[in-house]
């Protein structure tokens, strides 16, 4: 990738901002700051391109954010698959619902082009390097950069941490370590080149069973992206992630791809996590590093993109001069943009754990698909509608039959 540096190159520069993590949130933040004329170092621990555990769905809200950020042309060049239907199955019954818009694209392709978009805006890219945030010194944050055989410290006026669920960039800072929900499910993902013709392009398929749920979507290269949120006990009991996915599909009534058992699976730690603080002196957290809830139909990507784009103005202001109010402003903005929306996904995750409820809901939705319209509309609401969020009443954990 053009604009790629080495650690020695990075040490020779003074940075306005260091962005840790070149996923969607980090790349959008880096691009936005570079467009404002700031000297930006985008650090990524892996070699690019690299796969990620993700369903690969971009809903209307995600597309609106990318259009506003000026990166939609990069996605369009990948040939994403338009999405217009959502097929939900449980207990051998299914319901197909209309989606108002969205596309499917693999993360290995999308993340690469978004990082390139940041580089073309003026950011410098440092791959295969871990970054650990240190203390504030002389009006800058210290960041330790490490790659095989090299470990050096650099400074930046501000740090944007977009290092994901399992990132260790904040391990040395009190108050920023994420706390997992012990009852949360883990994420698993694989892409299948061979699968039953039942799985058509343009549809998000979702199979729900007591052990978890599996989403399947055709992506731009013709493969079938399979992403799931499953109980750890289900994976252990089935003998592996592929077998666990097959079991859920069979119980829900979807056809099984035999290649699932031997596919190259990737996994995550527990999906639902809380981070006590999302900002501090000269540091902002975005994307999954700021907290995460089990997502649906592209909502996780929408959160990441919205936070990456939303932090730019505050991070830019921090470069000019730090004020405590900037951290407070990000906490408030994050709540408005993302945290209020995550309540809906938390409620849906609770509902999907109640097999009786899902088995009741699927035939009802098949007969009256309009019942799902308010939820689908809310999941796709564009960022401008964030201020109009309404409270959602969750299903109580004590609901009988759960």
mmCIF file of C-alpha atoms in Angstrom:
data_model
loop_
_atom_site.group_PDB
_atom_site.id
_atom_site.type_symbol
_atom_site.label_atom_id
_atom_site.label_comp_id
_atom_site.label_asym_id
_atom_site.label_seq_id
_atom_site.Cartn_x
_atom_site.Cartn_y
_atom_site.Cartn_z
ATOM 1 C CA UNK A 1 0.000 0.000 0.000
ATOM 2 C CA UNK A 2 1.280 3.478 -0.849
ATOM 3 C CA UNK A 3 2.149 5.600 2.176
ATOM 4 C CA UNK A 4 3.442 2.650 4.227
ATOM 5 C CA UNK A 5 6.139 3.517 6.766
ATOM 6 C CA UNK A 6 8.611 1.640 8.941
ATOM 7 C CA UNK A 7 9.008 2.274 12.679
ATOM 8 C CA UNK A 8 12.256 4.112 11.998
ATOM 9 C CA UNK A 9 10.372 6.396 9.603
ATOM 10 C CA UNK A 10 7.689 6.975 12.254
ATOM 11 C CA UNK A 11 10.297 7.941 14.846
ATOM 12 C CA UNK A 12 11.644 10.703 12.645
ATOM 13 C CA UNK A 13 8.315 12.558 12.514
ATOM 14 C CA UNK A 14 6.265 14.657 14.881
ATOM 15 C CA UNK A 15 2.644 13.484 14.830
ATOM 16 C CA UNK A 16 -0.476 15.482 15.416
ATOM 17 C CA UNK A 17 -2.451 12.275 15.922
ATOM 18 C CA UNK A 18 -1.780 8.557 16.112
ATOM 19 C CA UNK A 19 -4.738 6.348 15.201
ATOM 20 C CA UNK A 20 -4.407 2.787 16.495
ATOM 21 C CA UNK A 21 -6.260 0.209 14.410
ATOM 22 C CA UNK A 22 -7.002 0.324 10.681
ATOM 23 C CA UNK A 23 -10.519 -1.056 10.802
ATOM 24 C CA UNK A 24 -13.450 1.063 9.581
ATOM 25 C CA UNK A 25 -13.493 3.319 12.668
ATOM 26 C CA UNK A 26 -9.753 3.953 12.651
ATOM 27 C CA UNK A 27 -9.506 4.510 8.912
ATOM 28 C CA UNK A 28 -12.384 7.001 8.853
ATOM 29 C CA UNK A 29 -10.892 8.900 11.804
ATOM 30 C CA UNK A 30 -7.450 8.944 10.159
ATOM 31 C CA UNK A 31 -8.860 10.106 6.824
ATOM 32 C CA UNK A 32 -10.943 12.860 8.406
ATOM 33 C CA UNK A 33 -7.999 14.231 10.379
ATOM 34 C CA UNK A 34 -5.656 14.012 7.378
ATOM 35 C CA UNK A 35 -8.159 15.963 5.301
ATOM 36 C CA UNK A 36 -7.890 18.721 7.904
ATOM 37 C CA UNK A 37 -4.173 18.960 7.260
ATOM 38 C CA UNK A 38 -2.999 17.076 10.336
ATOM 39 C CA UNK A 39 0.048 14.779 10.408
ATOM 40 C CA UNK A 40 -1.508 11.357 11.000
ATOM 41 C CA UNK A 41 0.067 7.977 11.737
ATOM 42 C CA UNK A 42 -2.334 5.045 11.252
ATOM 43 C CA UNK A 43 -0.955 1.988 13.070
ATOM 44 C CA UNK A 44 -2.194 -1.573 12.442
ATOM 45 C CA UNK A 45 -1.026 -4.724 14.214
ATOM 46 C CA UNK A 46 -1.674 -7.055 11.269
ATOM 47 C CA UNK A 47 -0.396 -7.249 7.710
ATOM 48 C CA UNK A 48 -2.886 -5.928 5.162
ATOM 49 C CA UNK A 49 -5.108 -7.148 3.672
ATOM 50 C CA UNK A 50 -6.394 -9.217 6.569
ATOM 51 C CA UNK A 51 -9.742 -10.924 7.344
ATOM 52 C CA UNK A 52 -11.945 -10.011 10.317
ATOM 53 C CA UNK A 53 -14.773 -11.695 12.183
ATOM 54 C CA UNK A 54 -17.780 -9.853 10.757
ATOM 55 C CA UNK A 55 -21.006 -10.488 8.886
ATOM 56 C CA UNK A 56 -19.965 -8.154 6.067
ATOM 57 C CA UNK A 57 -23.246 -6.213 5.991
ATOM 58 C CA UNK A 58 -23.477 -2.456 5.561
ATOM 59 C CA UNK A 59 -26.938 -1.063 6.293
ATOM 60 C CA UNK A 60 -28.360 2.265 5.151
ATOM 61 C CA UNK A 61 -26.900 4.052 8.127
ATOM 62 C CA UNK A 62 -23.402 2.769 7.314
ATOM 63 C CA UNK A 63 -23.732 3.832 3.689
ATOM 64 C CA UNK A 64 -24.920 7.302 4.705
ATOM 65 C CA UNK A 65 -21.899 7.718 6.989
ATOM 66 C CA UNK A 66 -19.490 6.642 4.257
ATOM 67 C CA UNK A 67 -21.052 8.934 1.700
ATOM 68 C CA UNK A 68 -20.706 11.851 4.097
ATOM 69 C CA UNK A 69 -17.073 10.878 4.786
ATOM 70 C CA UNK A 70 -16.330 10.774 1.046
ATOM 71 C CA UNK A 71 -15.312 7.093 0.897
ATOM 72 C CA UNK A 72 -18.309 5.487 -0.787
ATOM 73 C CA UNK A 73 -16.552 5.467 -4.165
ATOM 74 C CA UNK A 74 -13.916 3.124 -2.709
ATOM 75 C CA UNK A 75 -16.634 0.663 -1.650
ATOM 76 C CA UNK A 76 -18.450 0.934 -4.978
ATOM 77 C CA UNK A 77 -15.294 -0.126 -6.837
ATOM 78 C CA UNK A 78 -15.354 -3.443 -4.944
ATOM 79 C CA UNK A 79 -18.704 -4.375 -6.497
ATOM 80 C CA UNK A 80 -20.652 -4.902 -3.249
ATOM 81 C CA UNK A 81 -23.766 -7.076 -3.368
ATOM 82 C CA UNK A 82 -27.009 -5.066 -2.886
ATOM 83 C CA UNK A 83 -29.164 -6.381 -0.035
ATOM 84 C CA UNK A 84 -32.953 -6.221 -0.137
ATOM 85 C CA UNK A 85 -34.237 -9.128 1.986
ATOM 86 C CA UNK A 86 -33.805 -10.630 5.445
ATOM 87 C CA UNK A 87 -34.731 -14.294 5.969
ATOM 88 C CA UNK A 88 -35.166 -15.391 9.592
ATOM 89 C CA UNK A 89 -35.530 -19.081 10.528
ATOM 90 C CA UNK A 90 -36.124 -20.984 13.757
ATOM 91 C CA UNK A 91 -37.585 -24.386 14.542
ATOM 92 C CA UNK A 92 -38.060 -25.284 10.879
ATOM 93 C CA UNK A 93 -40.130 -22.161 10.081
ATOM 94 C CA UNK A 94 -38.941 -19.052 8.245
ATOM 95 C CA UNK A 95 -40.042 -15.509 7.478
ATOM 96 C CA UNK A 96 -38.682 -13.271 4.720
ATOM 97 C CA UNK A 97 -38.742 -9.519 5.299
ATOM 98 C CA UNK A 98 -37.915 -6.616 3.006
ATOM 99 C CA UNK A 99 -34.881 -4.486 3.807
ATOM 100 C CA UNK A 100 -34.833 -0.807 2.829
ATOM 101 C CA UNK A 101 -31.292 -0.993 1.467
ATOM 102 C CA UNK A 102 -27.719 -1.970 2.199
ATOM 103 C CA UNK A 103 -24.885 -3.972 0.690
ATOM 104 C CA UNK A 104 -22.675 -6.950 1.529
ATOM 105 C CA UNK A 105 -18.911 -6.783 1.164
ATOM 106 C CA UNK A 106 -16.070 -8.763 2.714
ATOM 107 C CA UNK A 107 -14.068 -7.122 5.478
ATOM 108 C CA UNK A 108 -10.789 -8.214 3.930
ATOM 109 C CA UNK A 109 -11.587 -6.062 0.892
ATOM 110 C CA UNK A 110 -13.408 -3.219 2.633
ATOM 111 C CA UNK A 111 -10.804 -2.577 5.334
ATOM 112 C CA UNK A 112 -8.026 -2.476 2.745
ATOM 113 C CA UNK A 113 -9.736 0.176 0.614
ATOM 114 C CA UNK A 114 -10.724 2.308 3.615
ATOM 115 C CA UNK A 115 -7.116 2.289 4.841
ATOM 116 C CA UNK A 116 -6.043 3.279 1.336
ATOM 117 C CA UNK A 117 -8.594 6.108 1.426
ATOM 118 C CA UNK A 118 -6.928 7.393 4.611
ATOM 119 C CA UNK A 119 -3.491 7.190 2.995
ATOM 120 C CA UNK A 120 -4.672 9.015 -0.131
ATOM 121 C CA UNK A 121 -5.989 11.796 2.123
ATOM 122 C CA UNK A 122 -2.491 12.216 3.578
ATOM 123 C CA UNK A 123 -2.231 9.758 6.488
ATOM 124 C CA UNK A 124 0.874 7.572 6.863
ATOM 125 C CA UNK A 125 0.339 3.836 7.411
ATOM 126 C CA UNK A 126 2.405 1.618 9.729
ATOM 127 C CA UNK A 127 1.301 -2.056 9.508
ATOM 128 C CA UNK A 128 2.464 -5.122 11.465
ATOM 129 C CA UNK A 129 3.138 -2.969 14.512
ATOM 130 C CA UNK A 130 1.520 -3.014 17.942
ATOM 131 C CA UNK A 131 0.927 0.276 19.721
ATOM 132 C CA UNK A 132 0.520 0.753 23.461
ATOM 133 C CA UNK A 133 -0.674 4.077 24.838
ATOM 134 C CA UNK A 134 1.341 5.588 27.670
ATOM 135 C CA UNK A 135 1.072 8.683 29.818
ATOM 136 C CA UNK A 136 0.846 12.349 28.877
ATOM 137 C CA UNK A 137 4.207 14.139 28.712
ATOM 138 C CA UNK A 138 4.847 17.735 27.666
ATOM 139 C CA UNK A 139 1.448 18.157 26.089
ATOM 140 C CA UNK A 140 1.512 14.896 24.103
ATOM 141 C CA UNK A 141 0.585 11.255 24.562
ATOM 142 C CA UNK A 142 3.426 8.751 24.556
ATOM 143 C CA UNK A 143 2.840 5.675 22.376
ATOM 144 C CA UNK A 144 5.115 2.622 22.374
ATOM 145 C CA UNK A 145 5.497 1.011 18.949
ATOM 146 C CA UNK A 146 6.676 -2.593 18.681
ATOM 147 C CA UNK A 147 7.439 -4.928 15.802
ATOM 148 C CA UNK A 148 9.802 -7.920 15.751
ATOM 149 C CA UNK A 149 13.182 -6.759 17.072
ATOM 150 C CA UNK A 150 12.153 -3.112 17.514
ATOM 151 C CA UNK A 151 10.463 -1.232 20.366
ATOM 152 C CA UNK A 152 10.467 2.547 20.418
ATOM 153 C CA UNK A 153 8.350 5.407 21.774
ATOM 154 C CA UNK A 154 6.803 8.237 19.777
ATOM 155 C CA UNK A 155 4.475 11.048 20.793
ATOM 156 C CA UNK A 156 1.325 12.613 19.390
ATOM 157 C CA UNK A 157 -0.864 15.539 20.388
ATOM 158 C CA UNK A 158 -3.826 13.169 20.487
ATOM 159 C CA UNK A 159 -4.441 9.417 20.198
ATOM 160 C CA UNK A 160 -7.518 7.780 18.693
ATOM 161 C CA UNK A 161 -7.759 4.166 19.879
ATOM 162 C CA UNK A 162 -9.656 1.950 17.427
ATOM 163 C CA UNK A 163 -7.952 -1.291 18.391
ATOM 164 C CA UNK A 164 -11.040 -3.513 18.554
ATOM 165 C CA UNK A 165 -12.463 -5.992 21.045
ATOM 166 C CA UNK A 166 -9.195 -7.685 21.918
ATOM 167 C CA UNK A 167 -6.775 -4.840 21.385
ATOM 168 C CA UNK A 168 -4.149 -4.228 24.041
ATOM 169 C CA UNK A 169 -3.341 -0.661 23.160
ATOM 170 C CA UNK A 170 -4.939 0.605 26.398
ATOM 171 C CA UNK A 171 -3.590 -2.063 28.757
ATOM 172 C CA UNK A 172 -1.329 0.399 30.607
ATOM 173 C CA UNK A 173 -4.057 2.968 31.276
ATOM 174 C CA UNK A 174 -6.314 2.827 34.321
ATOM 175 C CA UNK A 175 -10.022 3.135 33.619
ATOM 176 C CA UNK A 176 -9.868 2.125 29.958
ATOM 177 C CA UNK A 177 -9.745 -1.671 30.137
ATOM 178 C CA UNK A 178 -12.886 -3.253 28.740
ATOM 179 C CA UNK A 179 -15.007 -5.491 30.941
ATOM 180 C CA UNK A 180 -16.739 -8.472 29.375
ATOM 181 C CA UNK A 181 -20.266 -9.612 30.064
ATOM 182 C CA UNK A 182 -19.761 -13.128 31.424
ATOM 183 C CA UNK A 183 -23.034 -14.312 29.853
ATOM 184 C CA UNK A 184 -22.188 -12.954 26.397
ATOM 185 C CA UNK A 185 -21.700 -15.109 23.350
ATOM 186 C CA UNK A 186 -18.513 -15.294 21.309
ATOM 187 C CA UNK A 187 -18.212 -14.456 17.615
ATOM 188 C CA UNK A 188 -17.053 -16.882 14.904
ATOM 189 C CA UNK A 189 -16.686 -16.363 11.150
ATOM 190 C CA UNK A 190 -15.625 -18.100 7.949
ATOM 191 C CA UNK A 191 -16.096 -17.629 4.198
ATOM 192 C CA UNK A 192 -17.224 -20.625 2.149
ATOM 193 C CA UNK A 193 -16.482 -20.961 -1.588
ATOM 194 C CA UNK A 194 -18.879 -23.935 -1.937
ATOM 195 C CA UNK A 195 -22.387 -23.958 -0.470
ATOM 196 C CA UNK A 196 -26.003 -24.915 -1.314
ATOM 197 C CA UNK A 197 -27.627 -22.800 -4.088
ATOM 198 C CA UNK A 198 -30.362 -21.973 -1.557
ATOM 199 C CA UNK A 199 -28.221 -19.055 -0.359
ATOM 200 C CA UNK A 200 -28.897 -16.373 -2.948
ATOM 201 C CA UNK A 201 -27.194 -12.996 -3.350
ATOM 202 C CA UNK A 202 -29.065 -10.047 -1.874
ATOM 203 C CA UNK A 203 -30.402 -11.831 1.204
ATOM 204 C CA UNK A 204 -29.261 -11.841 4.823
ATOM 205 C CA UNK A 205 -30.076 -15.315 6.164
ATOM 206 C CA UNK A 206 -30.299 -15.704 9.926
ATOM 207 C CA UNK A 207 -30.749 -19.042 11.691
ATOM 208 C CA UNK A 208 -31.652 -19.010 15.387
ATOM 209 C CA UNK A 209 -31.411 -21.936 17.796
ATOM 210 C CA UNK A 210 -30.890 -22.290 21.560
ATOM 211 C CA UNK A 211 -27.091 -22.322 21.213
ATOM 212 C CA UNK A 212 -26.783 -19.106 19.199
ATOM 213 C CA UNK A 213 -27.551 -17.576 15.830
ATOM 214 C CA UNK A 214 -25.815 -17.789 12.446
ATOM 215 C CA UNK A 215 -25.914 -15.148 9.709
ATOM 216 C CA UNK A 216 -25.093 -15.984 6.098
ATOM 217 C CA UNK A 217 -24.579 -13.467 3.291
ATOM 218 C CA UNK A 218 -23.121 -13.655 -0.225
ATOM 219 C CA UNK A 219 -20.280 -11.148 -0.671
ATOM 220 C CA UNK A 220 -18.595 -9.484 -3.651
ATOM 221 C CA UNK A 221 -16.288 -12.374 -4.573
ATOM 222 C CA UNK A 222 -19.197 -14.841 -4.761
ATOM 223 C CA UNK A 223 -18.342 -16.527 -1.475
ATOM 224 C CA UNK A 224 -20.741 -17.094 1.406
ATOM 225 C CA UNK A 225 -19.809 -15.172 4.537
ATOM 226 C CA UNK A 226 -20.883 -17.102 7.629
ATOM 227 C CA UNK A 227 -20.791 -15.187 10.916
ATOM 228 C CA UNK A 228 -22.295 -16.317 14.195
ATOM 229 C CA UNK A 229 -22.777 -15.402 17.833
ATOM 230 C CA UNK A 230 -22.698 -18.651 19.787
ATOM 231 C CA UNK A 231 -22.391 -19.881 23.336
ATOM 232 C CA UNK A 232 -18.928 -21.190 24.154
ATOM 233 C CA UNK A 233 -20.549 -24.362 25.489
ATOM 234 C CA UNK A 234 -22.206 -24.929 22.103
ATOM 235 C CA UNK A 235 -18.838 -24.813 20.325
ATOM 236 C CA UNK A 236 -17.277 -27.195 22.852
ATOM 237 C CA UNK A 237 -20.234 -29.574 22.764
ATOM 238 C CA UNK A 238 -20.305 -29.715 18.962
ATOM 239 C CA UNK A 239 -16.559 -30.254 18.680
ATOM 240 C CA UNK A 240 -15.631 -26.984 16.981
ATOM 241 C CA UNK A 241 -17.035 -23.789 15.441
ATOM 242 C CA UNK A 242 -17.938 -25.345 12.087
ATOM 243 C CA UNK A 243 -19.886 -28.179 13.685
ATOM 244 C CA UNK A 244 -21.608 -25.687 16.010
ATOM 245 C CA UNK A 245 -22.713 -23.591 13.037
ATOM 246 C CA UNK A 246 -24.008 -26.661 11.233
ATOM 247 C CA UNK A 247 -26.009 -27.702 14.285
ATOM 248 C CA UNK A 248 -27.693 -24.290 14.531
ATOM 249 C CA UNK A 249 -28.539 -24.283 10.815
ATOM 250 C CA UNK A 250 -30.044 -27.765 11.026
ATOM 251 C CA UNK A 251 -32.120 -26.906 14.100
ATOM 252 C CA UNK A 252 -33.400 -23.721 12.435
ATOM 253 C CA UNK A 253 -34.245 -25.473 9.153
ATOM 254 C CA UNK A 254 -31.646 -23.981 6.773
ATOM 255 C CA UNK A 255 -29.544 -26.223 4.480
ATOM 256 C CA UNK A 256 -26.060 -27.072 5.702
ATOM 257 C CA UNK A 257 -22.840 -26.610 3.761
ATOM 258 C CA UNK A 258 -20.628 -29.612 4.497
ATOM 259 C CA UNK A 259 -17.533 -27.461 3.963
ATOM 260 C CA UNK A 260 -18.384 -25.596 7.169
ATOM 261 C CA UNK A 261 -16.816 -28.279 9.335
ATOM 262 C CA UNK A 262 -13.355 -27.936 7.779
ATOM 263 C CA UNK A 263 -13.464 -24.213 6.925
ATOM 264 C CA UNK A 264 -10.898 -21.746 8.231
ATOM 265 C CA UNK A 265 -12.729 -20.250 11.197
ATOM 266 C CA UNK A 266 -11.812 -17.124 13.108
ATOM 267 C CA UNK A 267 -13.158 -16.226 16.527
ATOM 268 C CA UNK A 268 -13.477 -13.412 19.033
ATOM 269 C CA UNK A 269 -13.606 -13.058 22.759
ATOM 270 C CA UNK A 270 -17.021 -12.452 24.338
ATOM 271 C CA UNK A 271 -18.889 -9.978 22.162
ATOM 272 C CA UNK A 272 -20.671 -7.862 24.748
ATOM 273 C CA UNK A 273 -18.138 -5.665 26.506
ATOM 274 C CA UNK A 274 -18.206 -2.379 28.380
ATOM 275 C CA UNK A 275 -15.430 0.190 28.579
ATOM 276 C CA UNK A 276 -15.701 2.442 31.677
ATOM 277 C CA UNK A 277 -14.312 5.518 29.896
ATOM 278 C CA UNK A 278 -14.338 6.487 26.238
ATOM 279 C CA UNK A 279 -12.111 9.546 26.508
ATOM 280 C CA UNK A 280 -9.397 11.034 28.662
ATOM 281 C CA UNK A 281 -6.629 13.560 28.378
ATOM 282 C CA UNK A 282 -5.566 13.522 24.708
ATOM 283 C CA UNK A 283 -7.173 10.156 23.978
ATOM 284 C CA UNK A 284 -10.469 9.094 22.402
ATOM 285 C CA UNK A 285 -11.855 5.560 22.010
ATOM 286 C CA UNK A 286 -13.843 4.617 18.896
ATOM 287 C CA UNK A 287 -15.224 1.482 17.294
ATOM 288 C CA UNK A 288 -15.287 -1.771 19.252
ATOM 289 C CA UNK A 289 -12.660 -0.446 21.686
ATOM 290 C CA UNK A 290 -15.337 1.883 23.107
ATOM 291 C CA UNK A 291 -17.697 -0.985 23.956
ATOM 292 C CA UNK A 292 -19.761 -3.517 22.045
ATOM 293 C CA UNK A 293 -23.109 -5.314 22.000
ATOM 294 C CA UNK A 294 -24.072 -8.360 19.919
ATOM 295 C CA UNK A 295 -25.112 -6.687 16.620
ATOM 296 C CA UNK A 296 -27.629 -7.497 13.870
ATOM 297 C CA UNK A 297 -27.843 -6.850 10.103
ATOM 298 C CA UNK A 298 -24.859 -4.530 9.957
ATOM 299 C CA UNK A 299 -25.435 -2.482 13.112
ATOM 300 C CA UNK A 300 -21.940 -3.247 14.428
ATOM 301 C CA UNK A 301 -20.421 -1.737 11.304
ATOM 302 C CA UNK A 302 -22.714 1.281 11.593
ATOM 303 C CA UNK A 303 -21.464 1.941 15.135
ATOM 304 C CA UNK A 304 -17.833 1.710 14.078
ATOM 305 C CA UNK A 305 -18.224 4.009 11.098
ATOM 306 C CA UNK A 306 -20.297 6.562 13.014
ATOM 307 C CA UNK A 307 -17.772 6.756 15.850
ATOM 308 C CA UNK A 308 -14.785 7.021 13.494
ATOM 309 C CA UNK A 309 -16.376 9.883 11.592
ATOM 310 C CA UNK A 310 -17.877 11.471 14.696
ATOM 311 C CA UNK A 311 -14.621 11.838 16.625
ATOM 312 C CA UNK A 312 -12.789 13.819 13.935
ATOM 313 C CA UNK A 313 -13.777 17.353 14.952
ATOM 314 C CA UNK A 314 -12.997 16.796 18.640
ATOM 315 C CA UNK A 315 -9.668 15.097 17.906
ATOM 316 C CA UNK A 316 -8.767 17.920 15.537
ATOM 317 C CA UNK A 317 -9.554 20.490 18.213
ATOM 318 C CA UNK A 318 -7.412 18.528 20.678
ATOM 319 C CA UNK A 319 -4.381 18.888 18.431
ATOM 320 C CA UNK A 320 -4.645 22.670 18.711
ATOM 321 C CA UNK A 321 -4.957 22.584 22.483
ATOM 322 C CA UNK A 322 -6.323 20.170 25.057
ATOM 323 C CA UNK A 323 -9.304 21.022 27.237
ATOM 324 C CA UNK A 324 -11.062 18.689 29.682
ATOM 325 C CA UNK A 325 -14.365 19.603 28.060
ATOM 326 C CA UNK A 326 -13.296 17.746 24.902
ATOM 327 C CA UNK A 327 -13.351 14.392 26.710
ATOM 328 C CA UNK A 328 -16.747 15.189 28.175
ATOM 329 C CA UNK A 329 -18.002 16.193 24.740
ATOM 330 C CA UNK A 330 -16.973 12.834 23.247
ATOM 331 C CA UNK A 331 -18.728 10.896 26.018
ATOM 332 C CA UNK A 332 -21.904 12.833 25.249
ATOM 333 C CA UNK A 333 -21.544 12.522 21.487
ATOM 334 C CA UNK A 334 -20.840 8.790 21.712
ATOM 335 C CA UNK A 335 -23.966 8.272 23.806
ATOM 336 C CA UNK A 336 -26.053 10.126 21.236
ATOM 337 C CA UNK A 337 -24.518 8.461 18.172
ATOM 338 C CA UNK A 338 -24.048 4.890 19.376
ATOM 339 C CA UNK A 339 -24.875 3.953 22.953
ATOM 340 C CA UNK A 340 -28.573 4.803 22.727
ATOM 341 C CA UNK A 341 -28.808 2.667 19.570
ATOM 342 C CA UNK A 342 -27.071 -0.270 21.245
ATOM 343 C CA UNK A 343 -29.995 -0.624 23.641
ATOM 344 C CA UNK A 344 -32.122 -2.026 20.834
ATOM 345 C CA UNK A 345 -29.507 -4.653 19.970
ATOM 346 C CA UNK A 346 -29.186 -5.600 23.633
ATOM 347 C CA UNK A 347 -32.938 -6.184 23.728
ATOM 348 C CA UNK A 348 -32.853 -8.232 20.515
ATOM 349 C CA UNK A 349 -29.986 -10.335 21.857
ATOM 350 C CA UNK A 350 -31.991 -11.081 24.983
ATOM 351 C CA UNK A 351 -35.018 -12.010 22.895
ATOM 352 C CA UNK A 352 -33.031 -14.384 20.671
ATOM 353 C CA UNK A 353 -31.991 -16.355 23.756
ATOM 354 C CA UNK A 354 -35.635 -17.247 24.399
ATOM 355 C CA UNK A 355 -36.366 -20.069 22.004
ATOM 356 C CA UNK A 356 -40.088 -20.022 22.719
ATOM 357 C CA UNK A 357 -40.248 -16.354 21.793
ATOM 358 C CA UNK A 358 -38.367 -16.770 18.510
ATOM 359 C CA UNK A 359 -40.428 -19.801 17.500
ATOM 360 C CA UNK A 360 -43.569 -17.757 18.146
ATOM 361 C CA UNK A 361 -42.298 -14.667 16.355
ATOM 362 C CA UNK A 362 -41.179 -16.328 13.087
ATOM 363 C CA UNK A 363 -44.603 -17.593 11.917
ATOM 364 C CA UNK A 364 -46.169 -14.314 13.065
ATOM 365 C CA UNK A 365 -43.695 -12.364 10.931
ATOM 366 C CA UNK A 366 -44.262 -14.699 7.989
ATOM 367 C CA UNK A 367 -47.972 -13.891 8.130
ATOM 368 C CA UNK A 368 -47.615 -10.208 9.038
ATOM 369 C CA UNK A 369 -44.162 -8.989 7.893
ATOM 370 C CA UNK A 370 -45.150 -5.384 8.590
ATOM 371 C CA UNK A 371 -44.708 -6.131 12.306
ATOM 372 C CA UNK A 372 -40.926 -5.951 11.825
ATOM 373 C CA UNK A 373 -40.957 -2.612 10.008
ATOM 374 C CA UNK A 374 -40.395 -0.398 13.107
ATOM 375 C CA UNK A 375 -37.332 -2.420 14.172
ATOM 376 C CA UNK A 376 -35.826 -2.569 10.675
ATOM 377 C CA UNK A 377 -36.450 1.150 10.218
ATOM 378 C CA UNK A 378 -34.770 1.981 13.499
ATOM 379 C CA UNK A 379 -31.723 -0.179 12.754
ATOM 380 C CA UNK A 380 -31.290 1.657 9.452
ATOM 381 C CA UNK A 381 -31.902 5.157 10.783
ATOM 382 C CA UNK A 382 -29.246 7.549 9.541
ATOM 383 C CA UNK A 383 -26.971 9.440 11.963
ATOM 384 C CA UNK A 384 -29.029 12.620 11.588
ATOM 385 C CA UNK A 385 -31.867 10.841 13.342
ATOM 386 C CA UNK A 386 -29.822 9.966 16.402
ATOM 387 C CA UNK A 387 -31.267 12.770 18.496
ATOM 388 C CA UNK A 388 -34.749 11.379 18.001
ATOM 389 C CA UNK A 389 -33.960 8.050 19.685
ATOM 390 C CA UNK A 390 -36.739 6.637 21.850
ATOM 391 C CA UNK A 391 -36.460 4.379 24.840
ATOM 392 C CA UNK A 392 -36.812 0.628 24.236
ATOM 393 C CA UNK A 393 -38.402 -1.682 26.785
ATOM 394 C CA UNK A 394 -36.296 -4.843 27.006
ATOM 395 C CA UNK A 395 -37.620 -8.314 27.668
ATOM 396 C CA UNK A 396 -37.005 -9.053 31.324
ATOM 397 C CA UNK A 397 -34.529 -11.858 32.083
ATOM 398 C CA UNK A 398 -37.212 -13.238 34.390
ATOM 399 C CA UNK A 399 -39.739 -13.673 31.565
ATOM 400 C CA UNK A 400 -41.376 -17.105 31.975
ATOM 401 C CA UNK A 401 -40.232 -19.701 29.493
ATOM 402 C CA UNK A 402 -36.886 -17.988 28.837
#
